[in-house]
CSV table of C-alpha atoms and ligand atoms in Angstrom, one decimal:
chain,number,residue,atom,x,y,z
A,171,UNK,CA,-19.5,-12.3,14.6
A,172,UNK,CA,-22.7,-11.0,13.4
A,173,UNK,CA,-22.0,-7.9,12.2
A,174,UNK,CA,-21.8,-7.6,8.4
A,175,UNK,CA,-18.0,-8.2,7.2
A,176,UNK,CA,-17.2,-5.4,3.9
A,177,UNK,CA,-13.9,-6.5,2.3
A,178,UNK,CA,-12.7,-3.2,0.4
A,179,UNK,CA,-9.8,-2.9,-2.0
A,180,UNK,CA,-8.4,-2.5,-5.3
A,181,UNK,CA,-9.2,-5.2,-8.0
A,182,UNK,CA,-6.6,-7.8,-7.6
A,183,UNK,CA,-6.4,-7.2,-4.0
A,184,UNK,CA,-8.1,-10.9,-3.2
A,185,UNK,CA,-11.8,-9.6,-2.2
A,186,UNK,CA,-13.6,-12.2,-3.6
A,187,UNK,CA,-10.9,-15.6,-3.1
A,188,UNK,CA,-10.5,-13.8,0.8
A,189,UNK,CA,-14.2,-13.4,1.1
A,190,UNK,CA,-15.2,-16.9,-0.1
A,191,UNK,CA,-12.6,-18.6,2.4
A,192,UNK,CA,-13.6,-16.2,5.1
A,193,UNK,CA,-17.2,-17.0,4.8
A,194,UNK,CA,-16.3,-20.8,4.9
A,195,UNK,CA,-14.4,-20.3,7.9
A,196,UNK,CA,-17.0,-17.8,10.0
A,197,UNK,CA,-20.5,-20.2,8.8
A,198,UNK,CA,-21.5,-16.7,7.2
A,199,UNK,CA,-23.1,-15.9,3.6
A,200,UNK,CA,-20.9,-14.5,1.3
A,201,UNK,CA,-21.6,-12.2,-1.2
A,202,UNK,CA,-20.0,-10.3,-3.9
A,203,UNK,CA,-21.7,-7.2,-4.8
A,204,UNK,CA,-19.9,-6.9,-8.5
A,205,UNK,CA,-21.6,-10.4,-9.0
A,206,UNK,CA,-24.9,-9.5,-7.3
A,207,UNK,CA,-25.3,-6.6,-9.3
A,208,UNK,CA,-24.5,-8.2,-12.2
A,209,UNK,CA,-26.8,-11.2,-11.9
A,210,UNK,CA,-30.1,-8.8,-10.8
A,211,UNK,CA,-28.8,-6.2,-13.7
A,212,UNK,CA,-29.0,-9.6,-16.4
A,213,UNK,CA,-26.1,-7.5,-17.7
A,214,UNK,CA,-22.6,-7.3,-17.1
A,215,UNK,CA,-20.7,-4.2,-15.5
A,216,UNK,CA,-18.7,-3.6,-19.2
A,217,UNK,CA,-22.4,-3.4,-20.9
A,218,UNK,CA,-24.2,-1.1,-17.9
A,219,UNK,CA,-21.0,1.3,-18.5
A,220,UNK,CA,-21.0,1.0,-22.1
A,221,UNK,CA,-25.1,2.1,-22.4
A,222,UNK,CA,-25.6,3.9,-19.1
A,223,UNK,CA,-22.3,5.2,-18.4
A,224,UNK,CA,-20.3,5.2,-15.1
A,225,UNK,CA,-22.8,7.1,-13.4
A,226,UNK,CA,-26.2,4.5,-13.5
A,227,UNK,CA,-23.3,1.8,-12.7
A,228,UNK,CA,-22.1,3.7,-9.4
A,229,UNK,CA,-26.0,4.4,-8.3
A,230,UNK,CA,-26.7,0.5,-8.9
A,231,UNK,CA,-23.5,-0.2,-6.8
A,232,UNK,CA,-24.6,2.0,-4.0
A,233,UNK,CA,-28.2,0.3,-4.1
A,234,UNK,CA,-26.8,-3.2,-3.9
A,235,UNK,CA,-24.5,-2.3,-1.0
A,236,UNK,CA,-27.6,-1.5,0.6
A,237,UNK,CA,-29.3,-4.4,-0.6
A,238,UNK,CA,-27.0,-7.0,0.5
A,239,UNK,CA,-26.2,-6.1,3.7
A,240,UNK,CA,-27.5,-8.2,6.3
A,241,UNK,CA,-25.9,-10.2,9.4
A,242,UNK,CA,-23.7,-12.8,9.4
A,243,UNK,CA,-22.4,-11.8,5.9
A,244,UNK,CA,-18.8,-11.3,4.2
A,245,UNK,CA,-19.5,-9.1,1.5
A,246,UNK,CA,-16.7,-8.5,-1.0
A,247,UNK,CA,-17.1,-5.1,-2.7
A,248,UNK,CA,-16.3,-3.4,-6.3
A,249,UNK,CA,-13.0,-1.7,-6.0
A,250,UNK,CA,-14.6,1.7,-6.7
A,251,UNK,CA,-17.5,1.4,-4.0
A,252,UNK,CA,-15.0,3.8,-2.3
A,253,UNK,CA,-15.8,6.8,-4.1
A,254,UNK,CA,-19.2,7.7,-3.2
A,255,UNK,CA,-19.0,9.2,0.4
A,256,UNK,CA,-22.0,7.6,1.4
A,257,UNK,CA,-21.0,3.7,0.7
A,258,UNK,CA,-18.3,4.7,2.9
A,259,UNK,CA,-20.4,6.1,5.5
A,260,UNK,CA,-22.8,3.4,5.4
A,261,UNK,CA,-20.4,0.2,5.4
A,262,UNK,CA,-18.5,1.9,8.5
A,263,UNK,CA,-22.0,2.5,10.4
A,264,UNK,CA,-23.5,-1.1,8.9
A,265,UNK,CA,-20.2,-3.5,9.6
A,266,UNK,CA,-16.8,-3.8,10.1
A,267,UNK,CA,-14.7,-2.6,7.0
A,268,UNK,CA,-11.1,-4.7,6.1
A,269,UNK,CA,-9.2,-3.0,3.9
A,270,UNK,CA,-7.3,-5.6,1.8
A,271,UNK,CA,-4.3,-3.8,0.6
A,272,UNK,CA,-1.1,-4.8,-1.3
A,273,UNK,CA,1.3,-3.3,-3.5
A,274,UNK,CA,1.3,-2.3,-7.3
A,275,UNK,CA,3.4,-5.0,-7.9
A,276,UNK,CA,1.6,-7.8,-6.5
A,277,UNK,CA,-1.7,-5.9,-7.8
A,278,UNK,CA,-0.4,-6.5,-11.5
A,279,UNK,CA,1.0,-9.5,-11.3
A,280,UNK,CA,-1.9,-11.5,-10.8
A,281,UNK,CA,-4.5,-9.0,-12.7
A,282,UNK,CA,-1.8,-10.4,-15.6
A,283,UNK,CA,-2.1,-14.3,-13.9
A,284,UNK,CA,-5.5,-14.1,-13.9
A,285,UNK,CA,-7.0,-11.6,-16.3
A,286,UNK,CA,-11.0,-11.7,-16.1
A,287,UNK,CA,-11.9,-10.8,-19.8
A,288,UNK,CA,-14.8,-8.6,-19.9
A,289,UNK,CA,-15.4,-8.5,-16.1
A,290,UNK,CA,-14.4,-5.1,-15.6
A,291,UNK,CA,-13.8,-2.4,-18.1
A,292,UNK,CA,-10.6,-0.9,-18.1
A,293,UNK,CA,-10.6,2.4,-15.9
A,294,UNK,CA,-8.4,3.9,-18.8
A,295,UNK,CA,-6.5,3.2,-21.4
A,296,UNK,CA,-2.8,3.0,-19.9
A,297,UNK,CA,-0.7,0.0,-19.3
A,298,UNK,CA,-2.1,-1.9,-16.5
A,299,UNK,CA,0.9,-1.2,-14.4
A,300,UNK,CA,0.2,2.3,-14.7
A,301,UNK,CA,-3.7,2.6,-14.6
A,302,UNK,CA,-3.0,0.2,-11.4
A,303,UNK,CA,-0.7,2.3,-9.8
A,304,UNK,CA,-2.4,6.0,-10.7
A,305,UNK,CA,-6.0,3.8,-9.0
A,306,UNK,CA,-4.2,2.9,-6.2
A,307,UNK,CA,-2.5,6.5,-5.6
A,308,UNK,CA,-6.4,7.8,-6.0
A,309,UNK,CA,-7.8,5.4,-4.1
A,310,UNK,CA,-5.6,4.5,-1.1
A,311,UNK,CA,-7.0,7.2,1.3
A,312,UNK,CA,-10.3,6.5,0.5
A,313,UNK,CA,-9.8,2.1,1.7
A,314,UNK,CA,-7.9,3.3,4.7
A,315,UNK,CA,-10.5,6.2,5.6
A,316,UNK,CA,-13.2,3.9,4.7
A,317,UNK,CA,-11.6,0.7,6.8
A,318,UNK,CA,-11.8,-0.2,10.5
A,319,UNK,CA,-8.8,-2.3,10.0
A,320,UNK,CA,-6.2,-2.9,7.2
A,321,UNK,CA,-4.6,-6.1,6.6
A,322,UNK,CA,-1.9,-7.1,4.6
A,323,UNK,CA,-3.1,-8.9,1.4
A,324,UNK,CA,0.0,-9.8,-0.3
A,325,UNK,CA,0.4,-12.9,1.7
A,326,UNK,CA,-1.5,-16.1,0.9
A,327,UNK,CA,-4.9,-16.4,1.1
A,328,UNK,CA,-5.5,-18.5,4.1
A,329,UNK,CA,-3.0,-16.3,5.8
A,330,UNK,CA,-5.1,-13.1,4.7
A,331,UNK,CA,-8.2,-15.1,6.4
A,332,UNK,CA,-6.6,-15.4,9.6
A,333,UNK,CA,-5.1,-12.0,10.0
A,334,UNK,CA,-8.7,-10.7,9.5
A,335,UNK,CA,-10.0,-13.1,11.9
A,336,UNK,CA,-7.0,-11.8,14.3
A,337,UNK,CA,-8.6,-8.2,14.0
A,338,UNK,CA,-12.0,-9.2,14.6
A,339,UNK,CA,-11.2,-11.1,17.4
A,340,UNK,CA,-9.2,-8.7,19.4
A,341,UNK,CA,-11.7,-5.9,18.3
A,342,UNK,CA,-14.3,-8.3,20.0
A,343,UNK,CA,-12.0,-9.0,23.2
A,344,UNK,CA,-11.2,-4.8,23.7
B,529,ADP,P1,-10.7,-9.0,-6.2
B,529,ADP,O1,-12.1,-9.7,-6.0
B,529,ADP,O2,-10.3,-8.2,-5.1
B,529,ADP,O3,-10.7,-8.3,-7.6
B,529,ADP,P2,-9.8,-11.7,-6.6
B,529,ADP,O4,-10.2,-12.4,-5.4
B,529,ADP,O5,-10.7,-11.9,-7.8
B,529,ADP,O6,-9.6,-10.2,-6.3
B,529,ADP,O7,-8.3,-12.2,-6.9
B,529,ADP,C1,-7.7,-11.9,-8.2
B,529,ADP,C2,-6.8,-13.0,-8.5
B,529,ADP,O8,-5.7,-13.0,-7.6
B,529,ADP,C3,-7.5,-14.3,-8.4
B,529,ADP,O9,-7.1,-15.1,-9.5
B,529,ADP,C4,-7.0,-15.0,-7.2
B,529,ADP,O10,-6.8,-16.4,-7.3
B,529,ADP,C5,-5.7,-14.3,-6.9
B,529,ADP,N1,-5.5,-14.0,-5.5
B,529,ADP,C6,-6.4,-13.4,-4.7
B,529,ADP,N2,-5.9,-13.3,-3.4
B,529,ADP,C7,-4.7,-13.8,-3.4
B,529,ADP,C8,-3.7,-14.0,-2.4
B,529,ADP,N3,-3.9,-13.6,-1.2
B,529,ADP,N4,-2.6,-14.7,-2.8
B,529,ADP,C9,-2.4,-15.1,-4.0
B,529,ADP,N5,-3.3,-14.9,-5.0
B,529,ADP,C10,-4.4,-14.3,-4.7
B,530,MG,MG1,-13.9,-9.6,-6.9
């Protein structure tokens, strides 16, 4: 497989823990563009927002997609890389696109398991069940519209690895 692998979901959904194992397993790089970003910026995502606004953050987003994408690579992407019409555009003409998707309920439980302070700001100021569930409402098109295949991410993560490799492989074999 060397045709650049983007992992799309919502935040919780397992892009990065998926992406890591699917890397192992496939000898490819992995990369996370929210961490890429991040590490180039020497800032985190909660600072660029807070002085630049969501704007500069989404342009940065879209160069880094571009910037990372390369053969051989699992790239796990922000949850809002979605939006712009043209990271959807290019990740479908670049790679293969897995959507990643599970339900509210698994969604929040482990955001709430495994909170990552200060990673992300919050998209607004509800409960996260709501906020999650209004995303994912918002959102859900745009993963499936963007994605070549959807899997289902509510099962473990080895199991989430080998469903994508499933898809790949009999996407190869047709
Ligand atoms: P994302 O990168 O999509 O925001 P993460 O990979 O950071 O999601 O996962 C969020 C949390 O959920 C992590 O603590 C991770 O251990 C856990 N997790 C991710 N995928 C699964 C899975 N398939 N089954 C159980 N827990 C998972
Ligand atoms: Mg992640």
């Amino acid at each position: 497989m060397t045709q650049p692998i983007f992992l799309v979901g919502p935040r919780g959904c397992g892009k990065t823990t998926v992406g890591l194992a699917l890397a192992r397993v496939c000898q490819s790089q992995f990369v996370d563009t929210d961490h890429w970003l991040q590490t180039h910026a020497g800032q985190s995502i909660a600072e660029i927002v807070e002085k630049e606004g969501w704007g500069s953050f989404r342009a940065r987003e879209t160069a880094t997609l571009q910037a990372v994408t390369a053969p051989s690579s699992v790239i796990a992407t922000g949850g809002g890389i979605i939006l712009a019409p043209c990271n959807r555009q290019f990740m479908r003409e670049n790679g293969i696109v897995i959507y990643l998707c599970a339900p509210v309920s698994i969604l929040v439980g482990r955001l709430e398991a495994f909170p990552q302070e200060g990673q992300r700001p919050a998209l607004t100021a509800k409960p996260l069940s709501e906020e999650v569930s209004e995303v994912l409402a918002e959102r859900d098109a745009l993963y499936r519209e963007a994605a070549h295949h959807v899997v289902d991410a509510s099962a473990p993560p080895e199991e989430v690895v080998i469903q994508i490799i499933t898809v790949l492989d009999l996407a190869c074999a047709s």
